[in-house]
Coordinates of C-alpha atoms in Angstrom, one line a residue:
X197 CA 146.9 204.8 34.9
X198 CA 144.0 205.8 37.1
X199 CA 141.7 205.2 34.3
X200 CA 142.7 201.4 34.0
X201 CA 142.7 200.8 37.5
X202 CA 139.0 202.1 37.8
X203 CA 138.3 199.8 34.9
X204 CA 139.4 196.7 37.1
X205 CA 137.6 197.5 39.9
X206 CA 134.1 198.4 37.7
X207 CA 134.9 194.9 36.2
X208 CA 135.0 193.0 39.6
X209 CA 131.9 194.4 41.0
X210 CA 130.1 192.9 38.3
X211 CA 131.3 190.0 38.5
X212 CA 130.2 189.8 42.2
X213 CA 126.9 190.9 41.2
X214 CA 126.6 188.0 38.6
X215 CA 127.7 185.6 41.4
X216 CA 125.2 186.6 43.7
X217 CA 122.7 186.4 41.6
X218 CA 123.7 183.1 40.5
X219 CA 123.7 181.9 44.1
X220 CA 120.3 183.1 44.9
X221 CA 119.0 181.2 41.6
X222 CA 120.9 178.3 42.8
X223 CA 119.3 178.5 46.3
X224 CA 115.9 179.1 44.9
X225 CA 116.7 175.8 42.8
X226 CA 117.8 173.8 45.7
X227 CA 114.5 174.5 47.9
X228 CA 112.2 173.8 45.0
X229 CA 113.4 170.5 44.7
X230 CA 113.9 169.6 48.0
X231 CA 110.2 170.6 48.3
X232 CA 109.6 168.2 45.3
X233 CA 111.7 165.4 47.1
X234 CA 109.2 165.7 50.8
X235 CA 106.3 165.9 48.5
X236 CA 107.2 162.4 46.9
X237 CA 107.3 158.9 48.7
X238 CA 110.0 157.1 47.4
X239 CA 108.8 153.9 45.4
X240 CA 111.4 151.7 46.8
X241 CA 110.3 152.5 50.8
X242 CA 106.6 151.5 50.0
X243 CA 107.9 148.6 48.7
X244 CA 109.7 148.0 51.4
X245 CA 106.9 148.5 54.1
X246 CA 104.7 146.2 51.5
X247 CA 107.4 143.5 52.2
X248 CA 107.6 143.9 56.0
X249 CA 104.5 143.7 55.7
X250 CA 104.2 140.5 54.1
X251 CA 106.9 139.0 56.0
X252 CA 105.3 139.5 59.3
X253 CA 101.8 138.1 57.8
X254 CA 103.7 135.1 56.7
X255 CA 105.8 134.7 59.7
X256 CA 102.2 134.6 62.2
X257 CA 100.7 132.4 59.4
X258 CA 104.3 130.1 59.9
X259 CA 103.9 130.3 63.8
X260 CA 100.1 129.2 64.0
X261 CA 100.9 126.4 61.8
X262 CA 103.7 125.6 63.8
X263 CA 101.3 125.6 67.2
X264 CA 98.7 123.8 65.5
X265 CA 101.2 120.9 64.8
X266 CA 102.3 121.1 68.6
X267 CA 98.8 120.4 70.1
X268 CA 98.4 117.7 67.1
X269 CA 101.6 116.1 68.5
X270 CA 100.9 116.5 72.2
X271 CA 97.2 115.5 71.4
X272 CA 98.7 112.7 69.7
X273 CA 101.3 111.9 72.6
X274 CA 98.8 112.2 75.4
X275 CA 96.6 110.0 72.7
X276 CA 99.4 107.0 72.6
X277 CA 100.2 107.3 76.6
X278 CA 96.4 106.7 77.6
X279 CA 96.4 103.4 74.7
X280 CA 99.4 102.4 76.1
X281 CA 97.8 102.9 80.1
X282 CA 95.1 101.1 78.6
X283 CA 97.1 98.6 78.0
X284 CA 99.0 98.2 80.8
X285 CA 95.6 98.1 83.1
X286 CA 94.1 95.4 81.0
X287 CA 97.5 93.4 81.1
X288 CA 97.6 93.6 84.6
X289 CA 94.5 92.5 85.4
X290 CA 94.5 89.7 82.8
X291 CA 97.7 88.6 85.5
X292 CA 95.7 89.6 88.4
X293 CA 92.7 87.3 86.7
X294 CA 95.4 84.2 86.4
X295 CA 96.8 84.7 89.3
X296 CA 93.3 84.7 91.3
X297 CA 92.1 81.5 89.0
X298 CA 95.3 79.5 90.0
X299 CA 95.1 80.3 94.0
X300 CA 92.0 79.0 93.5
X301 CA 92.6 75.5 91.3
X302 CA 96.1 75.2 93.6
X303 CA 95.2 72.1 96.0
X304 CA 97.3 70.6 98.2
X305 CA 98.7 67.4 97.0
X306 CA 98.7 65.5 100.3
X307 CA 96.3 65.5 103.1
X308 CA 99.6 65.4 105.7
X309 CA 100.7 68.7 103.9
X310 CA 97.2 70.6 103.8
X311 CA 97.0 69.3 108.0
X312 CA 100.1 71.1 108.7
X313 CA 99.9 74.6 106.8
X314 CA 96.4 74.7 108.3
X315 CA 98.3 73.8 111.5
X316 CA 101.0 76.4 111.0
X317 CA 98.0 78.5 110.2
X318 CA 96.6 78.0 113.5
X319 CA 100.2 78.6 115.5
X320 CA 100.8 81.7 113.8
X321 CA 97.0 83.2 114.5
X322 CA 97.2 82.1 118.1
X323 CA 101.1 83.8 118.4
X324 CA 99.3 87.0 120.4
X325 CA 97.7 84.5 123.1
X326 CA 100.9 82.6 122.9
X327 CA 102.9 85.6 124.5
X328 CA 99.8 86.3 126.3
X329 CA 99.8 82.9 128.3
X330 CA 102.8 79.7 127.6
X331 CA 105.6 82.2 127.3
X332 CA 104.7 84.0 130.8
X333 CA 104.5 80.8 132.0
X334 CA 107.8 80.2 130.7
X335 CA 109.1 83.4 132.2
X336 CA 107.5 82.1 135.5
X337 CA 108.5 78.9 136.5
X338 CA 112.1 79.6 135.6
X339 CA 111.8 82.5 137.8
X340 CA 111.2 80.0 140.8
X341 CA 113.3 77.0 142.4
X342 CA 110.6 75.6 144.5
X343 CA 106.7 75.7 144.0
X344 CA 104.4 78.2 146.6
X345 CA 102.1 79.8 147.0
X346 CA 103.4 83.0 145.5
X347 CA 103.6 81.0 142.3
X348 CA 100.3 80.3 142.4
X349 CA 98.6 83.6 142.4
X350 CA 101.6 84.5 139.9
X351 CA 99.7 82.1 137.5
X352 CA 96.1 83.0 138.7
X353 CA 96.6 86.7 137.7
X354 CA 98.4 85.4 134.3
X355 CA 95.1 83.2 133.3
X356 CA 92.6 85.5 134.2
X357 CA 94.6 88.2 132.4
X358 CA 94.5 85.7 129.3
X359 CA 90.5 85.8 129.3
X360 CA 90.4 82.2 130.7
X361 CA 87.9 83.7 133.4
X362 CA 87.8 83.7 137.2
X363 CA 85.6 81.1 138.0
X364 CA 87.6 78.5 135.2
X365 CA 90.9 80.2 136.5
X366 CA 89.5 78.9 140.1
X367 CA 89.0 75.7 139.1
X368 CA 92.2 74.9 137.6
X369 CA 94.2 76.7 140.3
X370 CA 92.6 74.0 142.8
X371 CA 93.2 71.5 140.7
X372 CA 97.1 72.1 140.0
X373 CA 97.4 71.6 143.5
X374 CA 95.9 68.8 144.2
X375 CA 98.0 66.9 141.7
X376 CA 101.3 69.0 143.0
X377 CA 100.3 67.6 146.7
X378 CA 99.0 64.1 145.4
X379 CA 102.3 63.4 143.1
X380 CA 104.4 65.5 145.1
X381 CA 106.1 67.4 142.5
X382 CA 108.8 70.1 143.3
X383 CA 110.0 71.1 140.0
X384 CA 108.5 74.3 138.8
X385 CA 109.0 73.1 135.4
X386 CA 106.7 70.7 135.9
X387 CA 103.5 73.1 135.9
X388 CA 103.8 73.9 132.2
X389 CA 103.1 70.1 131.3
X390 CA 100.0 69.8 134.5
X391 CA 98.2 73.3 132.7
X392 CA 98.3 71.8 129.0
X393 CA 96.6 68.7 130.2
X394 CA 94.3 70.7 132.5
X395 CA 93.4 72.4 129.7
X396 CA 92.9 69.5 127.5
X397 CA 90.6 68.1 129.8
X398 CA 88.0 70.9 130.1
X399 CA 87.7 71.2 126.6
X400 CA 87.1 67.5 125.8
X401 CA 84.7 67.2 128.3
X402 CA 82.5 69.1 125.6
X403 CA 80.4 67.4 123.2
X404 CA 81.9 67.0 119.2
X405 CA 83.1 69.7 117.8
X406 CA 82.6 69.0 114.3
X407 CA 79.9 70.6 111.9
X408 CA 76.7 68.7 112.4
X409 CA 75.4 68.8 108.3
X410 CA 75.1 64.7 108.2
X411 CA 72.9 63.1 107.1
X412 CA 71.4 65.8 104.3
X413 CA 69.7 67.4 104.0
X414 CA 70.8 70.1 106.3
X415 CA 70.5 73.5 107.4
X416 CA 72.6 75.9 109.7
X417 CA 71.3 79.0 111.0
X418 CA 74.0 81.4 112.0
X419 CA 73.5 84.1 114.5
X420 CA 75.3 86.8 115.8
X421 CA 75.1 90.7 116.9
X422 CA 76.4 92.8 113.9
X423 CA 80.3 93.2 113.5
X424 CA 81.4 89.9 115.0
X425 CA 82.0 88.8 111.4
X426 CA 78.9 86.9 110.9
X427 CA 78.4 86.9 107.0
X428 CA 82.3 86.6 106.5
X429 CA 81.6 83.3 108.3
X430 CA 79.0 82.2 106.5
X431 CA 80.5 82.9 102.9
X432 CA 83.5 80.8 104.4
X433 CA 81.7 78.1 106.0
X434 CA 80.1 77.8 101.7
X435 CA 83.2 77.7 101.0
X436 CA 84.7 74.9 103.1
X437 CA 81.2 72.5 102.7
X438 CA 81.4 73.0 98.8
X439 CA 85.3 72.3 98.5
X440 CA 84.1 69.3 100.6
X441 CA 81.9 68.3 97.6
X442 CA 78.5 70.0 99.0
X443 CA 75.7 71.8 97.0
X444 CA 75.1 74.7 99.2
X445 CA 72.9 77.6 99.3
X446 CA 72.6 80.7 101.3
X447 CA 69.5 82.5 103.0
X448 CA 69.9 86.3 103.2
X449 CA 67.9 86.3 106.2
X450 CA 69.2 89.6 108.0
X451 CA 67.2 91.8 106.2
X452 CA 67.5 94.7 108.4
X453 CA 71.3 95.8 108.7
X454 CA 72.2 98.3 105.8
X455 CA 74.1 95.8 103.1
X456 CA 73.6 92.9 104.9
X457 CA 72.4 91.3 102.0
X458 CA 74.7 92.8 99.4
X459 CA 77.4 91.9 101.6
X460 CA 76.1 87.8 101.3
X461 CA 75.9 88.4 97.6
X462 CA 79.1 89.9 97.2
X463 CA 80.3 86.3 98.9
X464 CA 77.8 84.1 97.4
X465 CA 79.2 85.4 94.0
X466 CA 82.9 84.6 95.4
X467 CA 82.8 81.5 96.2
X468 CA 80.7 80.8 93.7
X469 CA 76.9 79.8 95.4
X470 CA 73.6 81.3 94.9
X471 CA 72.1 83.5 97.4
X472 CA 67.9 83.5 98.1
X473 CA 67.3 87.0 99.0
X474 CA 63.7 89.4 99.2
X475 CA 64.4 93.4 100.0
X476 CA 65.9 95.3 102.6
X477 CA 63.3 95.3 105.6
X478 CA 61.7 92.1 104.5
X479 CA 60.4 89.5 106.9
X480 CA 62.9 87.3 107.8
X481 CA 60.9 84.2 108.0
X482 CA 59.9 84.8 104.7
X483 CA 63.0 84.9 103.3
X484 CA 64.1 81.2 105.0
X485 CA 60.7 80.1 103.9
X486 CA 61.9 80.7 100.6
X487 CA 65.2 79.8 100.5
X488 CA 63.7 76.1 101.8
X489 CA 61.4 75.8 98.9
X490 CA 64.3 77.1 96.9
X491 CA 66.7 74.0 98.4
X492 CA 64.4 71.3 97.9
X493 CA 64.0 72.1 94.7
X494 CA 67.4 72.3 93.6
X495 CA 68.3 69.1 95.8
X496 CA 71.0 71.2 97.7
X497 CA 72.6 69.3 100.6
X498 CA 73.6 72.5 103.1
X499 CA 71.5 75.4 103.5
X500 CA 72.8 78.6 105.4
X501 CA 70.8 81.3 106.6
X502 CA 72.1 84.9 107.8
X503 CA 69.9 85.9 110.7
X504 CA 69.5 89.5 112.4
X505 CA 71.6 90.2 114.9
X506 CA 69.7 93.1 117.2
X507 CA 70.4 93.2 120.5
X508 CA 69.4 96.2 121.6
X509 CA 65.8 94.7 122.0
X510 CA 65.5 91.3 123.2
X511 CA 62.0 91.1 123.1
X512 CA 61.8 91.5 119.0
X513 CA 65.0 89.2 118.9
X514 CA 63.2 86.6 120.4
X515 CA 60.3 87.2 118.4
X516 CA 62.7 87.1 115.1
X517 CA 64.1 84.2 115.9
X518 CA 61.1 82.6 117.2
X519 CA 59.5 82.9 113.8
X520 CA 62.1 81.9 111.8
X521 CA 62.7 78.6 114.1
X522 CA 59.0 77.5 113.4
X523 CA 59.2 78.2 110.0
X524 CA 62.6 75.4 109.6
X525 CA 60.7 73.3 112.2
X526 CA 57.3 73.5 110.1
X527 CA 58.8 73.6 106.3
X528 CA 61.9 71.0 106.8
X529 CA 61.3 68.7 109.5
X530 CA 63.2 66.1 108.2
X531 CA 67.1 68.3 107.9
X532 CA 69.5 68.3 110.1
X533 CA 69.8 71.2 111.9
X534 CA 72.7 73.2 113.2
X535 CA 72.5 76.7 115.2
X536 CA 75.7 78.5 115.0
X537 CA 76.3 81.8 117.1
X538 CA 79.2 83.5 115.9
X539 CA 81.5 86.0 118.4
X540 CA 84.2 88.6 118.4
X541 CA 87.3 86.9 120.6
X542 CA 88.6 90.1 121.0
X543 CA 85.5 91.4 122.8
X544 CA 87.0 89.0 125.7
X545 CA 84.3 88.5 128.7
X546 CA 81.4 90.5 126.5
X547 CA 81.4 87.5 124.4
X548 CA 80.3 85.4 127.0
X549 CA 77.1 87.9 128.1
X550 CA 76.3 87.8 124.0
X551 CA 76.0 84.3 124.4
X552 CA 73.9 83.6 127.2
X553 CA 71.9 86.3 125.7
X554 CA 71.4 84.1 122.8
X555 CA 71.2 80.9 124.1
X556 CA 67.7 81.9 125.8
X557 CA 65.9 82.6 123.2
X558 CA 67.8 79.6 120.8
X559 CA 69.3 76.2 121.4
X560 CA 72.7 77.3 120.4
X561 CA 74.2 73.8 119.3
X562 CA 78.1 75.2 118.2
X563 CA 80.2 78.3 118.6
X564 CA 82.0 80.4 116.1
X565 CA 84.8 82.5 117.3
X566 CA 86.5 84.7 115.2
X567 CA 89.1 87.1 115.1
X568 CA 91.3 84.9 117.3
X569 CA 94.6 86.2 115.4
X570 CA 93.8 90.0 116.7
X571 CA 93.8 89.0 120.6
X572 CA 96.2 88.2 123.5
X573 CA 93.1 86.3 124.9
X574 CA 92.3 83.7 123.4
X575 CA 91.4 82.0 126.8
X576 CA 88.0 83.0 126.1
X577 CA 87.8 79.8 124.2
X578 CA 88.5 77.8 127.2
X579 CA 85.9 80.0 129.4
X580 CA 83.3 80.6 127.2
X581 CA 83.1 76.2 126.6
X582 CA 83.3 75.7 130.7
X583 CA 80.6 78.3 131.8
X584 CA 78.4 77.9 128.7
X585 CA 79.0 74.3 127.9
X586 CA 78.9 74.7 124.3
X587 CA 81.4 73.5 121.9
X588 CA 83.3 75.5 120.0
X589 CA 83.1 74.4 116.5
X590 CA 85.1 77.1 114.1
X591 CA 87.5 79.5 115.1
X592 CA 89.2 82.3 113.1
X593 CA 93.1 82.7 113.0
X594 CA 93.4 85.1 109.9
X595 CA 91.4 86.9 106.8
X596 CA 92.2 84.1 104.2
X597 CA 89.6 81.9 103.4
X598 CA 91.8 78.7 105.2
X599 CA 91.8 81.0 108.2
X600 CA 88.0 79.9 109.6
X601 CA 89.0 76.3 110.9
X602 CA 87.7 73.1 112.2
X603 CA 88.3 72.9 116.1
X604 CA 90.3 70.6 117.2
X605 CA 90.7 70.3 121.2
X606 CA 94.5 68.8 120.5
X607 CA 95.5 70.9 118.0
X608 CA 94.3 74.0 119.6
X609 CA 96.5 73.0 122.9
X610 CA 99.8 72.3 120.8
X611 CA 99.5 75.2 119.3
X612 CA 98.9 77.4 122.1
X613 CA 102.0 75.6 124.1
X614 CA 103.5 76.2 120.7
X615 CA 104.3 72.9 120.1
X616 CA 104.7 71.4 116.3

């Protein structure tokens, strides 16, 4: 009994010993191949890095292209736009071309229609002095219910205020009341009426006011200190003498302002007449010398000539002038000869110093006032013809070419009284 139970146990120890020694084989196994499996890459995970790999090449290769076709199509965008702004410039200044070439073929139909826009013209460029003179005259005599004194120096201060000047101012003052006393008027109302003819009067007691260029040939020498608008006028004056049927020519005779001469050229070239010009700092005389041989030649009918306008120093103004004078007097005896000196309205009484500074050292035959459309005072017209006693043959009411007129005594008094 003893003896079998030994047995059994004898049995299970070696079984336990074949176990364990089965398990340590098994273990050694186990670690020699896992050090087999970190000592091997797998095939299948370098193929999949190679494909990552390849992917990401391929995707940047995808994404430049895709760039590259971006700035092609923005190129090409940017490319259409500028053809198409292209475009649209050139269209628009084919209409601005049109538009330019029928303002100037567009003629009025009727002389009655062209009298009146110009006259409309002329009421809308004297609307400052207007509101500078009539309609406080207006305000005035309805402001009084019998005529005095007080009324009178109520209007003195008005005109002189307009520019009419004091001594003019004078004159008409008396005269208003010698015609109040002599025709016994009472009605304030009355005084509106008495100052238009007053008016009337001292201007047509002037000699004509019309541009002296018959018979041709002709020449007009314009003069002027620098910024009255003195080549403006002249490249208007062209332009009213040729749509009159005139050759003209222009002189660029102020050859010492900076662009003078451009600034002729520029309206030469406008209004379509040629322009005799020598360099900047030439001799004057030369220049008008020139432009003479230049007109006979050519059988032009009106010749213009800029002149400079320094009056800073008298002395070389006179001698300017002087030269240029003997040159016309020497080379084309036989044209008729106009002197125009040109002056700033809105410069009020300095206009009037500018011109008796002028008219010593030339026989200033016609006045040229512009800028009358920028100026409550626009008496200086009436001033500058009574103290002077020089016509005033142009005046300008606006920037348009229309806007440098003829003056007209009558028109000139409607319009100021605002009359149609």
């Amino acid at each position: 009994m003893l003896k079998k139970l030994w047995d059994k146990i004898a049995k299970k120890n070696t079984e336990l010993s074949n176990d364990g020694y089965e398990d340590k084989e098994g273990l050694k196994k186990d670690f020699k191949e896992e050090q087999e499996e970190n000592s091997i890459v797998d095939p299948n995970e370098i193929l999949e890095v190679e494909t990552h790999q390849l992917e990401s090449e391929d995707r940047r290769e995808i994404e430049e292209i895709e760039e590259i076709e971006e700035i092609e199509a923005i190129e090409e965008i940017e490319e259409i736009e500028e053809i198409e702004e292209i475009e649209e410039i050139e269209e628009i200044e084919e209409i601005e071309e049109i538009e330019e070439i029928e303002e100037i073929l567009e003629e009025p139909v009727e002389e009655p229609v062209e009298k009146i826009s110009l006259f409309q013209r002329l009421k809308e460029g004297l609307s400052k002095t207007k509101k500078g003179i009539t309609d406080k005259i207006d305000v005035l005599v309805q402001s009084y219910q019998s005529i005095d004194e007080d009324l009178f120096e109520e209007l003195e201060e008005i005109l002189i205020t307009a520019d009419i000047g004091v001594n003019t101012t004078m004159e008409v003052i008396d005269e208003l009341r010698n015609t109040i006393k002599q025709e016994k008027i009472k009605d304030p109302q009355e005084i509106k009426n008495l100052l238009k003819q007053k008016l009337t009067d001292i201007l047509n007691q002037l000699s004509s006011t019309d541009l002296n260029v018959e018979p041709t040939p002709s020449i007009i020498l314009v003069v002027g200190v620098n910024g009255v608008g003195k080549t403006t006028s002249i490249g208007k004056i062209a332009h009213r003498l040729k749509k009159q049927g005139k050759r003209v020519l222009l002189a660029a005779g102020d050859t010492f302002r900076a662009a003078a001469i451009d600034q002729l050229k520029i309206w030469g070239d406008r209004v379509g007449v040629d322009v005799i010009k020598h360099q900047e700092g030439s001799d004057p005389a030369a220049v008008i010398y020139d432009a003479i041989q230049a007109a006979r030649a050519r059988n032009i009918d009106v010749l213009i000539c800029d002149t400079a306008g320094r009056l800073h120093n008298k002395k070389n103004l006179m001698n300017e002038l002087g030269k240029v004078f003997k040159v016309v007097e020497r080379e084309y005896p036989q044209a008729t000869k106009e002197i125009l000196l040109v002056l700033d309205a809105t410069t009020g009484q300095n206009a009037i110093q500018q011109a008796k500074t002028f008219k010593e050292v030339a026989n200033i035959s016609g006045l040229v006032l512009t800028k009358l459309d920028g100026t409550a005072k626009g008496g200086i017209v009436i001033a500058i013809s009574r103290e002077l006693n020089i016509p005033v043959k142009l005046i300008g009411v606006g920037e348009k070419m229309e806007d440098l007129q003829e003056f007209h005594v009558k028109n000139f008094v409607s319009a100021l009284f605002g009359e149609e």
